[in-house]
CSV table of C-alpha atoms and ligand atoms in Angstrom, one decimal:
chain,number,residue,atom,x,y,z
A,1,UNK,CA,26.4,17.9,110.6
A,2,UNK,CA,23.3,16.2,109.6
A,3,UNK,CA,20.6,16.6,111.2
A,4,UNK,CA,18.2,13.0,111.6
A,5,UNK,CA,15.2,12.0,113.0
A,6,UNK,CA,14.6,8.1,113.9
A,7,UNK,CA,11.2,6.8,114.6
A,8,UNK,CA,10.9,3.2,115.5
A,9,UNK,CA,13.5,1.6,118.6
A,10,UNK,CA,13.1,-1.8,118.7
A,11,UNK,CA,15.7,-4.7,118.1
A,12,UNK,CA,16.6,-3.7,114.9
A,13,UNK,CA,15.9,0.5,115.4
A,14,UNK,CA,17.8,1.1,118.7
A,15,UNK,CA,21.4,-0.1,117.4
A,16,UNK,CA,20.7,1.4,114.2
A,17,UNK,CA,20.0,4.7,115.8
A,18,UNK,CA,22.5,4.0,117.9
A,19,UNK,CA,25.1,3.9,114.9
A,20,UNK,CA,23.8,7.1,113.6
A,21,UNK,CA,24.9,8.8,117.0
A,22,UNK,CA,28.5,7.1,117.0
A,23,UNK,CA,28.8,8.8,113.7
A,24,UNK,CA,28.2,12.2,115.2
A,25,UNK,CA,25.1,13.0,113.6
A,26,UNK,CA,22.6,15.2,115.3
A,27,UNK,CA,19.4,12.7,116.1
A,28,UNK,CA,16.3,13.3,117.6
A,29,UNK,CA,14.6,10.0,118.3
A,30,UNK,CA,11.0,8.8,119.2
A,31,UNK,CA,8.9,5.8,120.1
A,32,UNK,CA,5.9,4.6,121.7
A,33,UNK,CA,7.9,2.5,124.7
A,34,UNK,CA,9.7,5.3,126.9
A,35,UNK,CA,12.4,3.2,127.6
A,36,UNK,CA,14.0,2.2,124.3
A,37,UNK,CA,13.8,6.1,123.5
A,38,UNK,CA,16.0,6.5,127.5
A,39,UNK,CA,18.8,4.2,125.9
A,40,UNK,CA,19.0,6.5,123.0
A,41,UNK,CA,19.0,9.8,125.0
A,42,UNK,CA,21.8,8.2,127.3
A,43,UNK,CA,23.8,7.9,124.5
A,44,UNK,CA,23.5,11.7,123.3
A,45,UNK,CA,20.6,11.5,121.3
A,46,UNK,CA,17.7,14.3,122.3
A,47,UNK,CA,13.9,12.6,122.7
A,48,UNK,CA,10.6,14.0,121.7
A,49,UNK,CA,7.0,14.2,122.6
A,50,UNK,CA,5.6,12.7,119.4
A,51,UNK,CA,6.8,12.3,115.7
A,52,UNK,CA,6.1,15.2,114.5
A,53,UNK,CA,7.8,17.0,117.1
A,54,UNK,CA,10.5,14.9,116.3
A,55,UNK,CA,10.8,15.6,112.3
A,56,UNK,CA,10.9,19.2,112.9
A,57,UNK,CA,13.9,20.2,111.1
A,58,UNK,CA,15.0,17.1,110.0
A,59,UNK,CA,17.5,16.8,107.2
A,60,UNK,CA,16.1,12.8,106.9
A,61,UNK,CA,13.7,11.0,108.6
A,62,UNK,CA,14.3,7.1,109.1
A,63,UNK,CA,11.2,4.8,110.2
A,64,UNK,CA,12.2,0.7,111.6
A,65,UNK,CA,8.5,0.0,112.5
A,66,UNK,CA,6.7,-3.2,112.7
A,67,UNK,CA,4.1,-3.4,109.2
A,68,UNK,CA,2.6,-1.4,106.3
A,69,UNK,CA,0.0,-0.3,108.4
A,70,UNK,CA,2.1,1.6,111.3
A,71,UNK,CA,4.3,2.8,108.2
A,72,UNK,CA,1.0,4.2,106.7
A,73,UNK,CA,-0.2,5.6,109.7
A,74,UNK,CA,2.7,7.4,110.3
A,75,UNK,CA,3.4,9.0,106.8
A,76,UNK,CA,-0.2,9.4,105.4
A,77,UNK,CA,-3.2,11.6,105.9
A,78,UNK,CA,-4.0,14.9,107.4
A,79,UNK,CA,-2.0,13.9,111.0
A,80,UNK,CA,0.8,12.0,109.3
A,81,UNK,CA,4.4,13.4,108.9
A,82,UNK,CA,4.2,13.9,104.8
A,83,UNK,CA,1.7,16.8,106.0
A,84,UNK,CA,3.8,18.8,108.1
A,85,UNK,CA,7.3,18.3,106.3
A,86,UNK,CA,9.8,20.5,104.1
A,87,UNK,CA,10.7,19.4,100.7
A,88,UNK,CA,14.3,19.1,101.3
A,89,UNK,CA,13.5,16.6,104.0
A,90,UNK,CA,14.1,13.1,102.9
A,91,UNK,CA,12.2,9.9,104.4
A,92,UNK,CA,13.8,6.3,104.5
A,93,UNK,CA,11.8,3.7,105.8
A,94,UNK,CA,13.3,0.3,106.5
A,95,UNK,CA,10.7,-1.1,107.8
A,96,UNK,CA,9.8,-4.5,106.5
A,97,UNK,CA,6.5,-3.6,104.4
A,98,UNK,CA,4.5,-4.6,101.3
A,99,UNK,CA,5.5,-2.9,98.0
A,100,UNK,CA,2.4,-1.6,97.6
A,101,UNK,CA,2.8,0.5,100.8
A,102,UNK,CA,6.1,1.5,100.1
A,103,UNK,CA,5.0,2.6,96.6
A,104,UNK,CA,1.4,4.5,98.1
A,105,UNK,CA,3.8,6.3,100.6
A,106,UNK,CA,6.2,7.3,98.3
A,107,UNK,CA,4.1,8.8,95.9
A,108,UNK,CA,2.3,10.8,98.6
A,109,UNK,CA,5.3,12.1,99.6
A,110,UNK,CA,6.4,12.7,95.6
A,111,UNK,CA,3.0,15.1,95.5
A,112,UNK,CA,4.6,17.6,98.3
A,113,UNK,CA,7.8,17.2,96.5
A,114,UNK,CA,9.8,15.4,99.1
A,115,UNK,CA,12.1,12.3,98.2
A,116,UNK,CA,11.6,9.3,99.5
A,117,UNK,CA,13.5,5.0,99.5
A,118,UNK,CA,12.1,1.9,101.0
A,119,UNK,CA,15.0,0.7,102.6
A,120,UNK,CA,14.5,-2.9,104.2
A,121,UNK,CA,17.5,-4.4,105.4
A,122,UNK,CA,19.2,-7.8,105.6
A,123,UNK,CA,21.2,-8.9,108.5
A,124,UNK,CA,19.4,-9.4,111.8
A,125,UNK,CA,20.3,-7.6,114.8
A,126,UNK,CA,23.6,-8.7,115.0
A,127,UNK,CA,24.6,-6.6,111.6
A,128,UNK,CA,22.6,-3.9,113.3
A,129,UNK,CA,24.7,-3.1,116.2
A,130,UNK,CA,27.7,-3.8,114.7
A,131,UNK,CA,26.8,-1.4,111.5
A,132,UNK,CA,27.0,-4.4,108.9
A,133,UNK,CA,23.4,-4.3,107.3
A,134,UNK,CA,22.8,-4.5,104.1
A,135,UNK,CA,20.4,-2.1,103.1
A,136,UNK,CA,18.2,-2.8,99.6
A,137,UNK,CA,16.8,0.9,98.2
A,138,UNK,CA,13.7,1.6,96.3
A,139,UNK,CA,13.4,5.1,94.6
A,140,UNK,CA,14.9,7.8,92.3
A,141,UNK,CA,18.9,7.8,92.0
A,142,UNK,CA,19.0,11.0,93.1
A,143,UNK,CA,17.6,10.4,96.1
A,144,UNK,CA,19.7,7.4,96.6
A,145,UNK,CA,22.8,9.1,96.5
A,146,UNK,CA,22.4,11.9,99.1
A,147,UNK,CA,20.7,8.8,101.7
A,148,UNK,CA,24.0,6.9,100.7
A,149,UNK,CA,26.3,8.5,103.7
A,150,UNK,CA,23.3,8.4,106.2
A,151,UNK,CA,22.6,4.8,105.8
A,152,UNK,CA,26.9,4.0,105.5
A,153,UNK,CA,26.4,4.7,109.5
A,154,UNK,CA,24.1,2.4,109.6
A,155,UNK,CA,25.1,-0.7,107.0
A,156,UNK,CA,28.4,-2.1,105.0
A,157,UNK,CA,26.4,-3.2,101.4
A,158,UNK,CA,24.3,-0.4,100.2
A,159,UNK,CA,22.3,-1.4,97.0
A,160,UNK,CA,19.5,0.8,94.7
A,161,UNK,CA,17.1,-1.8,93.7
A,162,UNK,CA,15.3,0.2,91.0
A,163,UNK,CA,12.0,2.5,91.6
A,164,UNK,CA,10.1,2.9,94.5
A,165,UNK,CA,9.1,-0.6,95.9
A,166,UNK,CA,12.5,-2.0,94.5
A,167,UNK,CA,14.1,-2.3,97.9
A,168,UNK,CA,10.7,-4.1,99.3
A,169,UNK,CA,10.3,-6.6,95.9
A,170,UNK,CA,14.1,-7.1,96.5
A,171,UNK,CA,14.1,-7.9,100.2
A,172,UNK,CA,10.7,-10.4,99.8
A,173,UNK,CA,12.8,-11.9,96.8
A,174,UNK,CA,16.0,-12.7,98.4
A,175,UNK,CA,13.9,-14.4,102.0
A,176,UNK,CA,12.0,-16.1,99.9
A,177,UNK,CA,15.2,-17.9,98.6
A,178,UNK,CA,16.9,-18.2,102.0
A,179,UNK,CA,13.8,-20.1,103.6
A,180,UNK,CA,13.8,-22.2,100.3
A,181,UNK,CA,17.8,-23.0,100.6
A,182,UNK,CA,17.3,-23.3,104.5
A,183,UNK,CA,14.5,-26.4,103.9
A,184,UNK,CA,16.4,-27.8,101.1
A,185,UNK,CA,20.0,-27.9,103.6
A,186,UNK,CA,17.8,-29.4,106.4
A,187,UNK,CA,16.9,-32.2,104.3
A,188,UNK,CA,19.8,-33.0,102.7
A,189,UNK,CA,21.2,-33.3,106.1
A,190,UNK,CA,18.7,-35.2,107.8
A,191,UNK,CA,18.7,-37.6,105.3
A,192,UNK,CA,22.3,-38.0,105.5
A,193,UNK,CA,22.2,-38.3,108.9
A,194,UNK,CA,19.2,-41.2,108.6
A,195,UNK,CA,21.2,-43.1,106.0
A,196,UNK,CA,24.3,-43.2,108.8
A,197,UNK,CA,26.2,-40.2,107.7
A,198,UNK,CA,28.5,-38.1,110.0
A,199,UNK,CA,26.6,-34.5,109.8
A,200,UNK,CA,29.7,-32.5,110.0
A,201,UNK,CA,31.8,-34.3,107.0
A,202,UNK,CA,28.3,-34.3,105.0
A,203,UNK,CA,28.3,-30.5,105.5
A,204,UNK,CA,32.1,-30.4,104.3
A,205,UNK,CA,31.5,-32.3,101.2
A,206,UNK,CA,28.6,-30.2,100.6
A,207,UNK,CA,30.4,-27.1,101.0
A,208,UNK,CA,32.8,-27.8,98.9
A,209,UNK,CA,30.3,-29.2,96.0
A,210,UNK,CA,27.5,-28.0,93.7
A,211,UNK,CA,24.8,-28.1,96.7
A,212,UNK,CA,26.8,-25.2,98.1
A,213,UNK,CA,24.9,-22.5,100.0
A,214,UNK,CA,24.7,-19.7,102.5
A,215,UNK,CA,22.6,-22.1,105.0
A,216,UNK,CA,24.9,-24.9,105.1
A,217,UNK,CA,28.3,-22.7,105.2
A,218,UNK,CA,27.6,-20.0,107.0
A,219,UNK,CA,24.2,-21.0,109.2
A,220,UNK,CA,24.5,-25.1,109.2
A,221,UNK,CA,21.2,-26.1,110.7
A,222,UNK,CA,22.4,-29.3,112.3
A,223,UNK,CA,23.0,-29.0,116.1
A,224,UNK,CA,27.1,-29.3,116.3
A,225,UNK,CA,28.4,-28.5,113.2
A,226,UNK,CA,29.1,-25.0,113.5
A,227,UNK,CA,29.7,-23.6,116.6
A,228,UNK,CA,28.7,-20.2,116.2
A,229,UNK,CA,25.2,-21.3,114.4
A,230,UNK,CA,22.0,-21.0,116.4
A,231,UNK,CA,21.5,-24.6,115.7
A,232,UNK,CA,24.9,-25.2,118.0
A,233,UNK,CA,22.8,-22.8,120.6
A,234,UNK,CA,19.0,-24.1,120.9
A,235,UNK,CA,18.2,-22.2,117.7
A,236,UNK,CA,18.0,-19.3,119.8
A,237,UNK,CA,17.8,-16.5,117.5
A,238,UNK,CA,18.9,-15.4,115.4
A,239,UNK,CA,16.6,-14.8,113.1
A,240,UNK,CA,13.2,-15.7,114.3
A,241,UNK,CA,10.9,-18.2,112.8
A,242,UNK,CA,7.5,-15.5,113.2
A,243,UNK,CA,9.7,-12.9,111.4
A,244,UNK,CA,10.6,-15.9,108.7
A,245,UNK,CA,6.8,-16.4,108.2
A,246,UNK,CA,6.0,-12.7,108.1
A,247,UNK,CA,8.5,-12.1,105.6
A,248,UNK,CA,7.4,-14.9,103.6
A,249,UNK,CA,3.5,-13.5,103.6
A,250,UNK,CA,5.0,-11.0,102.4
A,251,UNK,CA,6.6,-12.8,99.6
A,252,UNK,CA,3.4,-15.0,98.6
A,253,UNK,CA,1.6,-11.6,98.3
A,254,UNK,CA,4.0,-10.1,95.7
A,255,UNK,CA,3.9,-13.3,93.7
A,256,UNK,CA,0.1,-13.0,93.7
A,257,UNK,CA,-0.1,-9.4,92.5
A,258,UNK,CA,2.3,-10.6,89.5
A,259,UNK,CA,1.0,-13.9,89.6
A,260,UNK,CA,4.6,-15.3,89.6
A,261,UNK,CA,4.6,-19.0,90.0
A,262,UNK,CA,5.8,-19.6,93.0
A,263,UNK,CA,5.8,-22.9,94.3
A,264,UNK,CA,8.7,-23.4,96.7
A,265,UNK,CA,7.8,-20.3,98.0
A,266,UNK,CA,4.3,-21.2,98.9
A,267,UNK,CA,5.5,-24.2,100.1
A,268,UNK,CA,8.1,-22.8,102.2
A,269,UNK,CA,5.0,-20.4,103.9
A,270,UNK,CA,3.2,-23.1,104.8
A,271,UNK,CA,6.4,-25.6,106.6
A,272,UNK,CA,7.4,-22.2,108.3
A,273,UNK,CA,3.3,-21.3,109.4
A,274,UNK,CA,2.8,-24.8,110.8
A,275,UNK,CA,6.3,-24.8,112.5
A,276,UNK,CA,5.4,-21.2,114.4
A,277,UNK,CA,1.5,-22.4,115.1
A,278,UNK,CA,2.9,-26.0,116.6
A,279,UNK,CA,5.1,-23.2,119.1
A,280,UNK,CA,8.6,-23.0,117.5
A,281,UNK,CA,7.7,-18.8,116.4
A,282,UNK,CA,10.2,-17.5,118.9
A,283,UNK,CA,13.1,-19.9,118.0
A,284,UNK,CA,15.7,-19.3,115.0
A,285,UNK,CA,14.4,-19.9,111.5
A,286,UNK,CA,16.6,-22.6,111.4
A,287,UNK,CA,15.0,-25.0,113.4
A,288,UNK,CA,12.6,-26.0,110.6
A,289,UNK,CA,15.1,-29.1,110.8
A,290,UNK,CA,12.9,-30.4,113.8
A,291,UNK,CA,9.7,-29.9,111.6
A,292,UNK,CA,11.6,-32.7,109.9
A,293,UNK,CA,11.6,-35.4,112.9
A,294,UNK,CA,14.4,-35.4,115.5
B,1,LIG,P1,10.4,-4.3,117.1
B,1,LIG,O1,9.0,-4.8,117.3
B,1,LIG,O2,11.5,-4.8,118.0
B,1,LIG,O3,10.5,-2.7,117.0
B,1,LIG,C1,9.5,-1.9,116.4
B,1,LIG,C2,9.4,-0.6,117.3
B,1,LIG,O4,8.5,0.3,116.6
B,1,LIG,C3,9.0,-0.8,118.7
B,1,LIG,O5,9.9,-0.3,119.6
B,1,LIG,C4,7.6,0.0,118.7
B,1,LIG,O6,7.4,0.5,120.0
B,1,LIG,C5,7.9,1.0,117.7
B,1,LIG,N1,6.6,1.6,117.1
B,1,LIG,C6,5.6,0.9,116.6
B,1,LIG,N2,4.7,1.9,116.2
B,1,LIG,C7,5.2,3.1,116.4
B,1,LIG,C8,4.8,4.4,116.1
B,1,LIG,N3,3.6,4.7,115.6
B,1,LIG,N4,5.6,5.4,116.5
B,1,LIG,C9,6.8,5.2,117.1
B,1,LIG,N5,7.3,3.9,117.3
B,1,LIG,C10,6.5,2.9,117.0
B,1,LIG,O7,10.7,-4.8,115.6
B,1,LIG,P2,12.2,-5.0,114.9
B,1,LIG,O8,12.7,-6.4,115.2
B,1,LIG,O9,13.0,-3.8,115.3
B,1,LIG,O10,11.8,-4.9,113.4
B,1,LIG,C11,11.5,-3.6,112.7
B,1,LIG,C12,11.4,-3.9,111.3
B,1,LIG,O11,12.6,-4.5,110.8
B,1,LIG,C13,10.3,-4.9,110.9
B,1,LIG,O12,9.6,-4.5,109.8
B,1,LIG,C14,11.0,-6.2,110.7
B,1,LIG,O13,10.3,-7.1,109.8
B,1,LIG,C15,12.3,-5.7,110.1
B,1,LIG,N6,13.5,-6.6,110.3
B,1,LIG,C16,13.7,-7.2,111.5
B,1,LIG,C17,14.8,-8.0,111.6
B,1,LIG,C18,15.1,-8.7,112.9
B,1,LIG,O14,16.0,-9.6,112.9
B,1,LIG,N7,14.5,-8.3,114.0
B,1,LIG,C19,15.7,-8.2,110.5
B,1,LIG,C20,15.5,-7.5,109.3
B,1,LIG,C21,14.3,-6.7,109.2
């Protein structure tokens, strides 16, 4: 039996922690709100008082926590975990971070000989209760492979990116294409719709031609066309249009530390920015179609 520790319960945490316990692993949990750690403990999960507590003994230790900074907090320095660990511990953190975190932490934790991925994940909070994420790994093959099993619990696609930071470069990649393909299905369809077009066979057409993509087949943004979509619900989420534009900073600062022309991509920041400053941040990232006139 493997022995975990999870730090971090939130939406995306709690199911995944939850999945770790389904598979009969032993997991000791902790976060800062008592009651998301109470959800895990009822479902045969054992709490502690702090992190560290929690990592004693660990096998691996999994972080889901908001930004580089909490990641950074929790790993590094005198008080952080790196300082208190066993070599044969290893530390996955699928938090959604900057590379140059991921990369900082990593190597702190390759100076006391302890193995380390960034693991961001794909898939929302749907995928994570239902065990379907896919999860995008930065770091050494070897440490890849003996994660592999942990994070099968927890996902159905499990990729090594490359080197420490992979998983992170990877992640900020691929949601820098989805808000891209996102815009570009909204206007296509809006200006289908403007020039008298029936939204639904639009979207079949589409689908079945070169303008083909995950947005319009799987995540149509016009309200009606797919009945499962957020758009067919409010654009309740889903994913949210705040994480959308954190995800995106993200994005814009990797191009900048490359300087990778980006221009899609910066122009996708701002349309998602001004769409969560004029109130929309709580609603799915699909409702950029409104930013486009009803
Ligand atoms: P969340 O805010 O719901 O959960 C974060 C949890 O971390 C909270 O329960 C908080 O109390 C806890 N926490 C913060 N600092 C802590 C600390 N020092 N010690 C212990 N616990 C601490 O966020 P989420 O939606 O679960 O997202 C987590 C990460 O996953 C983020 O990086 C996010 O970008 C990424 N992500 C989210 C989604 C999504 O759809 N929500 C999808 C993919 C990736």
């Amino acid at each position: 039996m493997t022995t975990i520790a999870f730090i971090g319960l939130g939406n995306m945490g709690g199911p995944m922690a939850l999945n770790l316990c389904k598979a009969g692993h032993s997991l000791t949990v902790f976060d800062l709100v008592p009651e998301a750690v109470d959800q895990l403990v009822a479902a045969g999960a054992q709490s502690a008082a702090n992190a560290r507590a929690a990592v004693e003994g660990a096998d691996f230790v999994i972080s889901m926590l908001p930004a580089g900074r909490h990641v950074a907090s929790l790993y590094l320095g005198s008080e952080g975990l790196i300082a208190s660990l066993d070599a044969s511990t290893v530390l996955i953190d699928s938090s959604t971070i900057d590379a140059a975190t991921a990369r900082e932490v990593a190597a702190a934790a390759g100076e006391a000989g302890i193995g380390m991925l960034d693991a961001p994940v794909s898939g929302g909070v749907a995928a994570a209760a239902a065990g379907t994420l896919a999860f995008m790994c930065g770091g050494e093959a070897e440490v890849f492979a003996r994660a592999k099993p942990v994070l099968e619990a927890m996902g159905k696609n499990i990729f090594h990116a490359g080197d420490h930071g992979a998983g992170q470069v990877t992640k900020a990649c691929n949601n820098m294409l989805l808000a891209i393909h996102m815009i570009g299905t909204c206007e296509a369809l809006r200006m289908g719709v403007d020039n008298g077009l029936d939204p639904v066979v639009m979207s079949e057409i589409m689908q079945a031609s070169s303008g083909r993509n995950w947005s319009l087949e799987v995540y149509n943004p016009y309200p009606g066309v797919m009945e499962s979509a957020p758009a067919s619900n409010d654009y309740q989420p889903g994913f949210m249009v705040d994480l959308m534009v954190k995800d995106l900073g993200l994005a814009m600062d990797t191009a900048e530390s490359t300087d990778s022309s980006t221009p899609l991509g910066a122009m996708a920041a701002t349309l998602y920015s001004k769409h969560a400053e004029n109130g929309y941040g709580q609603l799915d990232f699909s409702s950029i179609i409104r930013a486009l006139g009803d």
